[in-house]
PDB file of C-alpha atoms and ligand atoms in Angstrom:
ATOM      1  CA  MET Z   1       0.035   0.011  -0.278  1.00  0.00           C
ATOM      2  CA  SER Z   2       2.581   2.429   1.064  1.00  0.00           C
ATOM      3  CA  LYS Z   3       4.587   1.471  -2.763  1.00  0.00           C
ATOM      4  CA  THR Z   4       1.477   2.266  -4.088  1.00  0.00           C
ATOM      5  CA  ALA Z   5       1.555   5.492  -2.093  1.00  0.00           C
ATOM      6  CA  SER Z   6       4.681   6.624  -3.475  1.00  0.00           C
ATOM      7  CA  ARG Z   7       4.372   5.726  -7.166  1.00  0.00           C
ATOM      8  CA  ILE Z   8       1.517   7.962  -6.467  1.00  0.00           C
ATOM      9  CA  VAL Z   9       3.430  11.022  -5.146  1.00  0.00           C
ATOM     10  CA  SER Z  10       6.144  10.684  -7.774  1.00  0.00           C
ATOM     11  CA  GLU Z  11       3.900  10.933 -10.544  1.00  0.00           C
ATOM     12  CA  ALA Z  12       2.578  13.830  -9.169  1.00  0.00           C
ATOM     13  CA  ARG Z  13       1.776  17.068 -10.794  1.00  0.00           C
ATOM     14  CA  ASN Z  14       1.080  19.091  -8.224  1.00  0.00           C
ATOM     15  CA  LEU Z  15       1.339  18.026  -4.319  1.00  0.00           C
ATOM     16  CA  VAL Z  16      -0.006  19.693  -1.396  1.00  0.00           C
ATOM     17  CA  ALA Z  17       0.598  18.393   2.245  1.00  0.00           C
ATOM     18  CA  PHE Z  18      -1.896  19.125   4.629  1.00  0.00           C
ATOM     19  CA  SER Z  19      -1.276  18.566   7.858  1.00  0.00           C
ATOM     20  CA  GLY Z  20      -1.829  18.551  11.757  1.00  0.00           C
ATOM     21  CA  ALA Z  21      -0.490  17.742  15.650  1.00  0.00           C
ATOM     22  CA  GLY Z  22       0.183  14.021  14.720  1.00  0.00           C
ATOM     23  CA  LEU Z  23       2.904  15.529  12.439  1.00  0.00           C
ATOM     24  CA  SER Z  24       4.722  16.623  15.790  1.00  0.00           C
ATOM     25  CA  ALA Z  25       3.609  14.384  17.928  1.00  0.00           C
ATOM     26  CA  GLU Z  26       6.815  12.303  17.895  1.00  0.00           C
ATOM     27  CA  SER Z  27       8.458  15.213  18.441  1.00  0.00           C
ATOM     28  CA  GLY Z  28       7.075  15.548  22.129  1.00  0.00           C
ATOM     29  CA  VAL Z  29       4.431  18.484  20.926  1.00  0.00           C
ATOM     30  CA  PRO Z  30       0.668  17.226  22.740  1.00  0.00           C
ATOM     31  CA  THR Z  31      -1.918  16.706  20.104  1.00  0.00           C
ATOM     32  CA  PHE Z  32      -5.288  17.719  20.711  1.00  0.00           C
ATOM     33  CA  ARG Z  33      -7.719  15.229  20.555  1.00  0.00           C
ATOM     34  CA  ASP Z  34      -5.497  12.214  20.197  1.00  0.00           C
ATOM     35  CA  ALA Z  35      -7.496   9.270  22.181  1.00  0.00           C
ATOM     36  CA  THR Z  36      -4.278   7.473  22.650  1.00  0.00           C
ATOM     37  CA  THR Z  37      -2.536   9.836  23.995  1.00  0.00           C
ATOM     38  CA  GLY Z  38      -4.838  12.109  26.149  1.00  0.00           C
ATOM     39  CA  GLY Z  39      -4.253  14.961  24.125  1.00  0.00           C
ATOM     40  CA  LEU Z  40      -4.302  18.770  25.367  1.00  0.00           C
ATOM     41  CA  TRP Z  41      -8.297  19.667  24.761  1.00  0.00           C
ATOM     42  CA  LYS Z  42      -8.655  16.160  27.132  1.00  0.00           C
ATOM     43  CA  ARG Z  43      -6.811  17.831  29.875  1.00  0.00           C
ATOM     44  CA  HIS Z  44      -7.799  21.372  29.421  1.00  0.00           C
ATOM     45  CA  ASP Z  45     -10.439  23.281  28.317  1.00  0.00           C
ATOM     46  CA  PRO Z  46     -10.226  25.142  25.051  1.00  0.00           C
ATOM     47  CA  THR Z  47     -12.585  27.755  25.536  1.00  0.00           C
ATOM     48  CA  LYS Z  48     -11.068  28.959  28.775  1.00  0.00           C
ATOM     49  CA  LEU Z  49      -7.500  29.101  27.564  1.00  0.00           C
ATOM     50  CA  ALA Z  50      -7.349  29.002  23.772  1.00  0.00           C
ATOM     51  CA  SER Z  51     -10.915  31.887  22.807  1.00  0.00           C
ATOM     52  CA  PRO Z  52     -11.289  35.585  22.993  1.00  0.00           C
ATOM     53  CA  GLN Z  53     -13.802  34.894  26.009  1.00  0.00           C
ATOM     54  CA  GLY Z  54     -10.857  33.289  27.683  1.00  0.00           C
ATOM     55  CA  PHE Z  55      -8.432  35.880  27.162  1.00  0.00           C
ATOM     56  CA  ALA Z  56     -10.483  38.851  28.077  1.00  0.00           C
ATOM     57  CA  ARG Z  57     -11.190  36.839  31.103  1.00  0.00           C
ATOM     58  CA  ASP Z  58      -7.977  35.585  32.401  1.00  0.00           C
ATOM     59  CA  PRO Z  59      -5.239  37.262  29.586  1.00  0.00           C
ATOM     60  CA  GLN Z  60      -2.561  36.319  32.573  1.00  0.00           C
ATOM     61  CA  LEU Z  61      -4.036  32.686  32.900  1.00  0.00           C
ATOM     62  CA  VAL Z  62      -3.791  32.311  28.977  1.00  0.00           C
ATOM     63  CA  VAL Z  63      -0.340  33.953  28.322  1.00  0.00           C
ATOM     64  CA  GLU Z  64       1.031  31.384  31.577  1.00  0.00           C
ATOM     65  CA  TRP Z  65      -0.368  28.600  29.583  1.00  0.00           C
ATOM     66  CA  TYR Z  66       0.916  29.588  26.243  1.00  0.00           C
ATOM     67  CA  ALA Z  67       4.811  30.294  27.865  1.00  0.00           C
ATOM     68  CA  HIS Z  68       4.561  26.550  29.062  1.00  0.00           C
ATOM     69  CA  ARG Z  69       3.352  25.428  25.454  1.00  0.00           C
ATOM     70  CA  ARG Z  70       6.272  27.537  24.018  1.00  0.00           C
ATOM     71  CA  ARG Z  71       8.999  26.256  26.031  1.00  0.00           C
ATOM     72  CA  ALA Z  72       8.050  22.912  25.058  1.00  0.00           C
ATOM     73  CA  ILE Z  73       7.986  23.254  21.613  1.00  0.00           C
ATOM     74  CA  ALA Z  74      11.055  24.774  21.909  1.00  0.00           C
ATOM     75  CA  GLN Z  75      12.842  21.993  23.768  1.00  0.00           C
ATOM     76  CA  ALA Z  76      10.923  19.847  20.508  1.00  0.00           C
ATOM     77  CA  VAL Z  77      13.422  18.677  17.342  1.00  0.00           C
ATOM     78  CA  PRO Z  78      11.981  18.314  13.761  1.00  0.00           C
ATOM     79  CA  ASN Z  79      11.236  14.666  13.230  1.00  0.00           C
ATOM     80  CA  PRO Z  80      12.078  12.576  10.017  1.00  0.00           C
ATOM     81  CA  ALA Z  81       8.591  13.444   8.609  1.00  0.00           C
ATOM     82  CA  HIS Z  82       8.890  17.451   8.798  1.00  0.00           C
ATOM     83  CA  ARG Z  83      12.642  16.824   7.333  1.00  0.00           C
ATOM     84  CA  ALA Z  84      11.417  14.692   4.356  1.00  0.00           C
ATOM     85  CA  LEU Z  85       8.650  17.310   3.934  1.00  0.00           C
ATOM     86  CA  ALA Z  86      10.935  20.126   4.256  1.00  0.00           C
ATOM     87  CA  ALA Z  87      13.657  18.506   1.740  1.00  0.00           C
ATOM     88  CA  ARG Z  88      11.173  18.873  -0.988  1.00  0.00           C
ATOM     89  CA  ASP Z  89      10.603  21.657  -2.257  1.00  0.00           C
ATOM     90  CA  ASP Z  90       8.200  21.143  -4.570  1.00  0.00           C
ATOM     91  CA  ILE Z  91       5.879  20.456  -1.901  1.00  0.00           C
ATOM     92  CA  LEU Z  92       3.280  23.034  -0.882  1.00  0.00           C
ATOM     93  CA  ASN Z  93       3.009  22.642   3.165  1.00  0.00           C
ATOM     94  CA  ILE Z  94      -0.463  23.735   4.591  1.00  0.00           C
ATOM     95  CA  THR Z  95      -0.514  23.311   8.317  1.00  0.00           C
ATOM     96  CA  GLN Z  96      -3.038  23.612  11.228  1.00  0.00           C
ATOM     97  CA  ASN Z  97      -0.042  23.394  13.752  1.00  0.00           C
ATOM     98  CA  VAL Z  98       1.499  26.494  15.271  1.00  0.00           C
ATOM     99  CA  ASP Z  99       4.850  25.224  15.940  1.00  0.00           C
ATOM    100  CA  ASP Z 100       8.219  26.018  14.276  1.00  0.00           C
ATOM    101  CA  LEU Z 101       9.586  22.431  13.360  1.00  0.00           C
ATOM    102  CA  LEU Z 102       8.444  22.580   9.798  1.00  0.00           C
ATOM    103  CA  GLU Z 103      10.268  25.738   9.897  1.00  0.00           C
ATOM    104  CA  ARG Z 104      13.330  24.669  11.654  1.00  0.00           C
ATOM    105  CA  ALA Z 105      13.142  21.356   9.321  1.00  0.00           C
ATOM    106  CA  GLY Z 106      13.785  24.348   6.497  1.00  0.00           C
ATOM    107  CA  ALA Z 107      10.295  24.324   4.800  1.00  0.00           C
ATOM    108  CA  GLN Z 108      10.154  27.046   3.019  1.00  0.00           C
ATOM    109  CA  ALA Z 109       6.231  27.080   0.959  1.00  0.00           C
ATOM    110  CA  LEU Z 110       4.361  27.103   4.131  1.00  0.00           C
ATOM    111  CA  VAL Z 111       0.772  28.112   5.130  1.00  0.00           C
ATOM    112  CA  ARG Z 112      -0.163  28.366   8.360  1.00  0.00           C
ATOM    113  CA  LEU Z 113      -3.787  28.409   8.605  1.00  0.00           C
ATOM    114  CA  HIS Z 114      -4.049  28.924  12.786  1.00  0.00           C
ATOM    115  CA  GLY Z 115      -0.884  31.135  12.990  1.00  0.00           C
ATOM    116  CA  THR Z 116       1.949  30.368  14.878  1.00  0.00           C
ATOM    117  CA  LEU Z 117       3.144  30.392  18.480  1.00  0.00           C
ATOM    118  CA  ALA Z 118       6.662  31.930  17.272  1.00  0.00           C
ATOM    119  CA  ALA Z 119       5.536  35.508  17.222  1.00  0.00           C
ATOM    120  CA  ASP Z 120       2.555  37.757  19.484  1.00  0.00           C
ATOM    121  CA  ARG Z 121       0.493  40.210  17.818  1.00  0.00           C
ATOM    122  CA  CYS Z 122      -1.765  42.855  19.011  1.00  0.00           C
ATOM    123  CA  ASP Z 123      -5.306  41.666  20.347  1.00  0.00           C
ATOM    124  CA  SER Z 124      -7.221  45.087  19.501  1.00  0.00           C
ATOM    125  CA  GLY Z 125      -6.137  44.269  15.425  1.00  0.00           C
ATOM    126  CA  CYS Z 126      -3.758  47.137  15.636  1.00  0.00           C
ATOM    127  CA  GLY Z 127      -1.365  45.344  13.732  1.00  0.00           C
ATOM    128  CA  TYR Z 128       1.454  45.272  15.751  1.00  0.00           C
ATOM    129  CA  ARG Z 129       3.123  42.015  15.394  1.00  0.00           C
ATOM    130  CA  GLU Z 130       6.646  40.696  16.802  1.00  0.00           C
ATOM    131  CA  SER Z 131       8.387  37.545  16.846  1.00  0.00           C
ATOM    132  CA  ILE Z 132       9.454  36.087  20.296  1.00  0.00           C
ATOM    133  CA  ASP Z 133      11.682  33.930  21.650  1.00  0.00           C
ATOM    134  CA  LEU Z 134      10.444  30.251  22.071  1.00  0.00           C
ATOM    135  CA  ALA Z 135      12.340  29.388  24.685  1.00  0.00           C
ATOM    136  CA  ASP Z 136      12.422  32.633  26.713  1.00  0.00           C
ATOM    137  CA  PRO Z 137       8.106  33.533  25.944  1.00  0.00           C
ATOM    138  CA  PRO Z 138       7.217  36.703  27.008  1.00  0.00           C
ATOM    139  CA  SER Z 139       4.647  37.298  29.815  1.00  0.00           C
ATOM    140  CA  LEU Z 140       1.514  39.688  29.565  1.00  0.00           C
ATOM    141  CA  ARG Z 141       2.485  42.997  28.174  1.00  0.00           C
ATOM    142  CA  SER Z 142       1.120  45.848  26.772  1.00  0.00           C
ATOM    143  CA  CYS Z 143       1.176  47.116  22.528  1.00  0.00           C
ATOM    144  CA  PRO Z 144       3.748  49.100  22.164  1.00  0.00           C
ATOM    145  CA  ARG Z 145       1.938  50.507  19.305  1.00  0.00           C
ATOM    146  CA  CYS Z 146      -2.048  51.019  21.086  1.00  0.00           C
ATOM    147  CA  GLY Z 147      -1.510  49.935  24.376  1.00  0.00           C
ATOM    148  CA  ASP Z 148      -3.976  46.956  24.044  1.00  0.00           C
ATOM    149  CA  HIS Z 149      -2.571  43.685  25.887  1.00  0.00           C
ATOM    150  CA  LEU Z 150      -0.256  41.768  22.942  1.00  0.00           C
ATOM    151  CA  ARG Z 151      -1.416  37.584  22.593  1.00  0.00           C
ATOM    152  CA  PRO Z 152       0.096  34.731  21.092  1.00  0.00           C
ATOM    153  CA  ASP Z 153      -0.388  35.165  16.840  1.00  0.00           C
ATOM    154  CA  VAL Z 154      -2.365  32.034  16.372  1.00  0.00           C
ATOM    155  CA  VAL Z 155      -6.122  31.239  15.603  1.00  0.00           C
ATOM    156  CA  TRP Z 156      -8.511  31.389  18.802  1.00  0.00           C
ATOM    157  CA  PHE Z 157     -11.928  29.100  19.100  1.00  0.00           C
ATOM    158  CA  GLY Z 158     -14.680  31.575  17.348  1.00  0.00           C
ATOM    159  CA  GLU Z 159     -12.049  33.574  15.273  1.00  0.00           C
ATOM    160  CA  THR Z 160     -11.496  32.992  11.736  1.00  0.00           C
ATOM    161  CA  LEU Z 161      -8.921  32.181   9.588  1.00  0.00           C
ATOM    162  CA  PRO Z 162      -7.050  35.335   7.815  1.00  0.00           C
ATOM    163  CA  ALA Z 163      -8.896  35.827   4.496  1.00  0.00           C
ATOM    164  CA  ASN Z 164      -5.195  35.906   2.626  1.00  0.00           C
ATOM    165  CA  VAL Z 165      -3.842  32.449   4.425  1.00  0.00           C
ATOM    166  CA  TRP Z 166      -7.712  30.845   3.606  1.00  0.00           C
ATOM    167  CA  GLU Z 167      -7.162  31.775   0.063  1.00  0.00           C
ATOM    168  CA  ALA Z 168      -4.336  30.331  -0.298  1.00  0.00           C
ATOM    169  CA  ALA Z 169      -4.919  27.385   1.019  1.00  0.00           C
ATOM    170  CA  GLU Z 170      -8.360  26.793  -0.651  1.00  0.00           C
ATOM    171  CA  SER Z 171      -6.496  27.882  -4.200  1.00  0.00           C
ATOM    172  CA  ALA Z 172      -3.804  25.542  -3.463  1.00  0.00           C
ATOM    173  CA  CYS Z 173      -6.571  22.492  -2.627  1.00  0.00           C
ATOM    174  CA  ARG Z 174      -8.450  23.255  -5.838  1.00  0.00           C
ATOM    175  CA  ARG Z 175      -5.336  23.132  -7.830  1.00  0.00           C
ATOM    176  CA  CYS Z 176      -3.287  19.675  -6.118  1.00  0.00           C
ATOM    177  CA  ASP Z 177      -3.456  16.487  -8.284  1.00  0.00           C
ATOM    178  CA  VAL Z 178      -2.308  14.674  -5.074  1.00  0.00           C
ATOM    179  CA  LEU Z 179      -2.927  15.927  -1.216  1.00  0.00           C
ATOM    180  CA  LEU Z 180      -0.703  14.005   1.738  1.00  0.00           C
ATOM    181  CA  ILE Z 181      -2.966  14.319   4.965  1.00  0.00           C
ATOM    182  CA  ILE Z 182      -0.987  14.142   7.879  1.00  0.00           C
ATOM    183  CA  GLY Z 183      -1.630  13.705  11.779  1.00  0.00           C
ATOM    184  CA  THR Z 184      -4.969  15.149  11.424  1.00  0.00           C
ATOM    185  CA  SER Z 185      -8.299  14.066  12.889  1.00  0.00           C
ATOM    186  CA  ALA Z 186      -9.897  16.109  10.469  1.00  0.00           C
ATOM    187  CA  ALA Z 187     -12.683  16.928  12.637  1.00  0.00           C
ATOM    188  CA  VAL Z 188     -11.911  21.128  12.809  1.00  0.00           C
ATOM    189  CA  HIS Z 189     -13.631  23.170  10.444  1.00  0.00           C
ATOM    190  CA  PRO Z 190     -12.814  25.450   8.178  1.00  0.00           C
ATOM    191  CA  ALA Z 191      -9.684  23.707   8.146  1.00  0.00           C
ATOM    192  CA  ALA Z 192     -10.469  19.694   7.638  1.00  0.00           C
ATOM    193  CA  GLY Z 193     -12.947  21.039   4.698  1.00  0.00           C
ATOM    194  CA  LEU Z 194      -9.772  21.532   2.682  1.00  0.00           C
ATOM    195  CA  ILE Z 195      -9.779  17.948   2.126  1.00  0.00           C
ATOM    196  CA  GLY Z 196     -13.307  17.620   0.587  1.00  0.00           C
ATOM    197  CA  LEU Z 197     -12.436  20.459  -1.958  1.00  0.00           C
ATOM    198  CA  ALA Z 198      -9.537  19.161  -3.196  1.00  0.00           C
ATOM    199  CA  LYS Z 199     -11.414  15.505  -3.517  1.00  0.00           C
ATOM    200  CA  ALA Z 200     -13.971  17.362  -5.270  1.00  0.00           C
ATOM    201  CA  SER Z 201     -11.118  18.868  -7.278  1.00  0.00           C
ATOM    202  CA  GLY Z 202     -10.085  14.971  -8.652  1.00  0.00           C
ATOM    203  CA  ALA Z 203      -7.083  15.563  -6.279  1.00  0.00           C
ATOM    204  CA  GLN Z 204      -6.148  11.762  -4.984  1.00  0.00           C
ATOM    205  CA  LEU Z 205      -6.111  11.839  -1.456  1.00  0.00           C
ATOM    206  CA  ILE Z 206      -3.336   9.932   0.808  1.00  0.00           C
ATOM    207  CA  VAL Z 207      -4.074   9.359   4.530  1.00  0.00           C
ATOM    208  CA  ILE Z 208      -0.906   8.873   6.897  1.00  0.00           C
ATOM    209  CA  ASN Z 209      -2.395   9.093  10.614  1.00  0.00           C
ATOM    210  CA  THR Z 210      -1.892   6.339  13.741  1.00  0.00           C
ATOM    211  CA  GLN Z 211      -5.773   5.666  13.492  1.00  0.00           C
ATOM    212  CA  PRO Z 212      -8.701   6.362  11.506  1.00  0.00           C
ATOM    213  CA  SER Z 213      -9.958  10.110  11.257  1.00  0.00           C
ATOM    214  CA  GLU Z 214     -12.497  12.138   9.752  1.00  0.00           C
ATOM    215  CA  ALA Z 215     -10.594  11.775   6.719  1.00  0.00           C
ATOM    216  CA  SER Z 216     -10.868   8.211   5.800  1.00  0.00           C
ATOM    217  CA  GLU Z 217     -13.787   8.088   4.147  1.00  0.00           C
ATOM    218  CA  LEU Z 218     -12.704  10.064   1.398  1.00  0.00           C
ATOM    219  CA  ALA Z 219      -8.692   8.498   1.343  1.00  0.00           C
ATOM    220  CA  ASP Z 220      -7.571   7.041  -1.794  1.00  0.00           C
ATOM    221  CA  ILE Z 221      -5.097   5.286   0.407  1.00  0.00           C
ATOM    222  CA  GLU Z 222      -4.830   5.261   3.974  1.00  0.00           C
ATOM    223  CA  LEU Z 223      -1.795   4.413   6.013  1.00  0.00           C
ATOM    224  CA  LEU Z 224      -1.975   3.671   9.342  1.00  0.00           C
ATOM    225  CA  GLY Z 225       1.418   4.350  11.455  1.00  0.00           C
ATOM    226  CA  ASN Z 226       3.565   6.940  13.015  1.00  0.00           C
ATOM    227  CA  ALA Z 227       4.419   9.782  10.158  1.00  0.00           C
ATOM    228  CA  SER Z 228       7.936   9.946  11.436  1.00  0.00           C
ATOM    229  CA  ALA Z 229       8.382   6.069   9.753  1.00  0.00           C
ATOM    230  CA  LEU Z 230       5.324   6.794   6.707  1.00  0.00           C
ATOM    231  CA  VAL Z 231       6.059  10.230   5.594  1.00  0.00           C
ATOM    232  CA  PRO Z 232       9.875   9.599   4.693  1.00  0.00           C
ATOM    233  CA  GLU Z 233       8.793   6.212   3.209  1.00  0.00           C
ATOM    234  CA  VAL Z 234       5.990   7.783   0.781  1.00  0.00           C
ATOM    235  CA  LEU Z 235       8.433  10.711  -0.506  1.00  0.00           C
ATOM    236  CA  ASP Z 236      11.389   8.760  -0.997  1.00  0.00           C
TER     237      ASP Z 236
HETATM  238  P1  LIG O 301      -5.906  16.058  16.756  1.00  0.00           P
HETATM  239  O1  LIG O 301      -5.023  16.141  18.393  1.00  0.00           O
HETATM  240  O2  LIG O 301      -7.296  16.696  16.676  1.00  0.00           O
HETATM  241  O3  LIG O 301      -5.740  15.104  15.954  1.00  0.00           O
HETATM  242  C1  LIG O 301      -4.190  14.651  15.683  1.00  0.00           C
HETATM  243  C2  LIG O 301      -4.435  13.325  14.938  1.00  0.00           C
HETATM  244  O4  LIG O 301      -2.873  12.921  14.697  1.00  0.00           O
HETATM  245  C3  LIG O 301      -4.764  11.885  15.572  1.00  0.00           C
HETATM  246  O5  LIG O 301      -6.188  11.614  14.751  1.00  0.00           O
HETATM  247  C4  LIG O 301      -4.093  10.953  15.884  1.00  0.00           C
HETATM  248  O6  LIG O 301      -4.797   9.766  15.683  1.00  0.00           O
HETATM  249  C5  LIG O 301      -2.965  11.292  15.202  1.00  0.00           C
HETATM  250  N1  LIG O 301      -1.669  11.215  15.574  1.00  0.00           N
HETATM  251  C6  LIG O 301      -0.844  11.260  16.650  1.00  0.00           C
HETATM  252  N2  LIG O 301       0.251  10.962  16.609  1.00  0.00           N
HETATM  253  C7  LIG O 301       0.355  10.725  15.467  1.00  0.00           C
HETATM  254  C8  LIG O 301       1.549  10.004  14.960  1.00  0.00           C
HETATM  255  N3  LIG O 301       3.149   9.961  15.465  1.00  0.00           N
HETATM  256  N4  LIG O 301       1.834   9.669  13.320  1.00  0.00           N
HETATM  257  C9  LIG O 301       0.654  10.179  12.331  1.00  0.00           C
HETATM  258  N5  LIG O 301      -0.280  10.458  13.528  1.00  0.00           N
HETATM  259  C10 LIG O 301      -0.290  10.295  14.514  1.00  0.00           C
HETATM  260  O7  LIG O 301      -5.031  17.348  16.184  1.00  0.00           O
HETATM  261  P2  LIG O 301      -5.384  18.219  14.626  1.00  0.00           P
HETATM  262  O8  LIG O 301      -6.076  17.216  13.522  1.00  0.00           O
HETATM  263  O9  LIG O 301      -3.947  18.864  14.396  1.00  0.00           O
HETATM  264  O10 LIG O 301      -6.700  24.254  16.063  1.00  0.00           O
HETATM  265  O11 LIG O 301      -6.512  19.526  15.441  1.00  0.00           O
HETATM  266  C11 LIG O 301      -6.694  20.355  14.580  1.00  0.00           C
HETATM  267  C12 LIG O 301      -6.826  21.405  15.187  1.00  0.00           C
HETATM  268  O12 LIG O 301      -7.953  21.503  16.316  1.00  0.00           O
HETATM  269  C13 LIG O 301      -5.431  22.071  15.737  1.00  0.00           C
HETATM  270  O13 LIG O 301      -5.042  23.201  14.803  1.00  0.00           O
HETATM  271  C14 LIG O 301      -6.388  22.805  16.401  1.00  0.00           C
HETATM  272  C15 LIG O 301      -7.142  22.127  17.565  1.00  0.00           C
HETATM  273  O14 LIG O 301      -8.260  22.837  18.103  1.00  0.00           O
HETATM  274  C16 LIG O 301      -6.851  25.679  16.736  1.00  0.00           C
HETATM  275  O15 LIG O 301      -5.856  25.539  17.624  1.00  0.00           O
HETATM  276  C17 LIG O 301      -7.811  26.408  16.179  1.00  0.00           C
END
C-alpha cells in the first residue's frame, strides 16, 4: 500500500501536504484530541484558554499557559517527517500546527492556517506583530503601538482564519492532484473542509495517521502508522 502511495506521489504534478498535530507528536508536541495519548483538549478546556473570551476573562492565565507550550516547542526538534517534507521544494505545506518545526526543518512554502506561536500580535488588531523567543516566552504585556494586550499570533476558537491565508490554502487544494494528509483528526473546520475541496477538485488523497479519522472515508489510500516512519517512505 505504501508502495502505491509512493508511486502516486512520485507521479504527482502538484503535490500539497496538509498536516495536523500528529506530524509533531513524535517530536514531543502534544496533540489535541488523540485518543491514545490524551491530547491537550482532554486536559484543558480550550474555550477557557484558546478563545477570545478566555483571554478577556484571564489574560494572565492564557499567556502563562501558552508560555508553557512555547517552552515545550522550543525543546522539541523536527522529526524525520518534518525533514522529509522540508526536503521537497515541490511540496506546498498547509499546516494547522502552530509550532515552528517545519520551518526549523527548512520548509520554505508554508501556509499556516492557525498562525504561529513564534510570534505575538496586538489583540486589538492595530496590526502590531513581533517575533518571540519560544525558549524564553514573554509574559503578559501591552502593545507598544496602542497599549492593548499582546497575545499569541494564533487563531483561537471562534476566530476567523486570515482571509489571505484561507484563499491561499483553498486555491492550492483546488489545484493539487495529490493531497497528502498527515496527522490530523480532520475534525476542525474550516481547515478540514480543504480535504473535501481537494477531493471534489479531482485530487487523490493519501492519509497518514495512527488511527482512522474523519478523512478516512475520503482517502484513496490510508496508511495507519507513525508519520516519522511513513512520510519519509511515501516521499522517498
Ligand atoms: P488532533 O489531536 O485532533 O488529531 C491528531 C491526529 O494525529 C489524531 O488523529 C492522531 O491519531 C494522529 N497522530 C497522533 N500521533 C501521530 C503520529 N505519530 N503519526 C501520525 N499521526 C499521529 O489534532 P489536529 O487534527 O491537528 O486548532 O487538530 C486540528 C485543530 O484542532 C488544531 O489545529 C487546533 C485544535 O483545536 C486550533 O487551535 C484553532
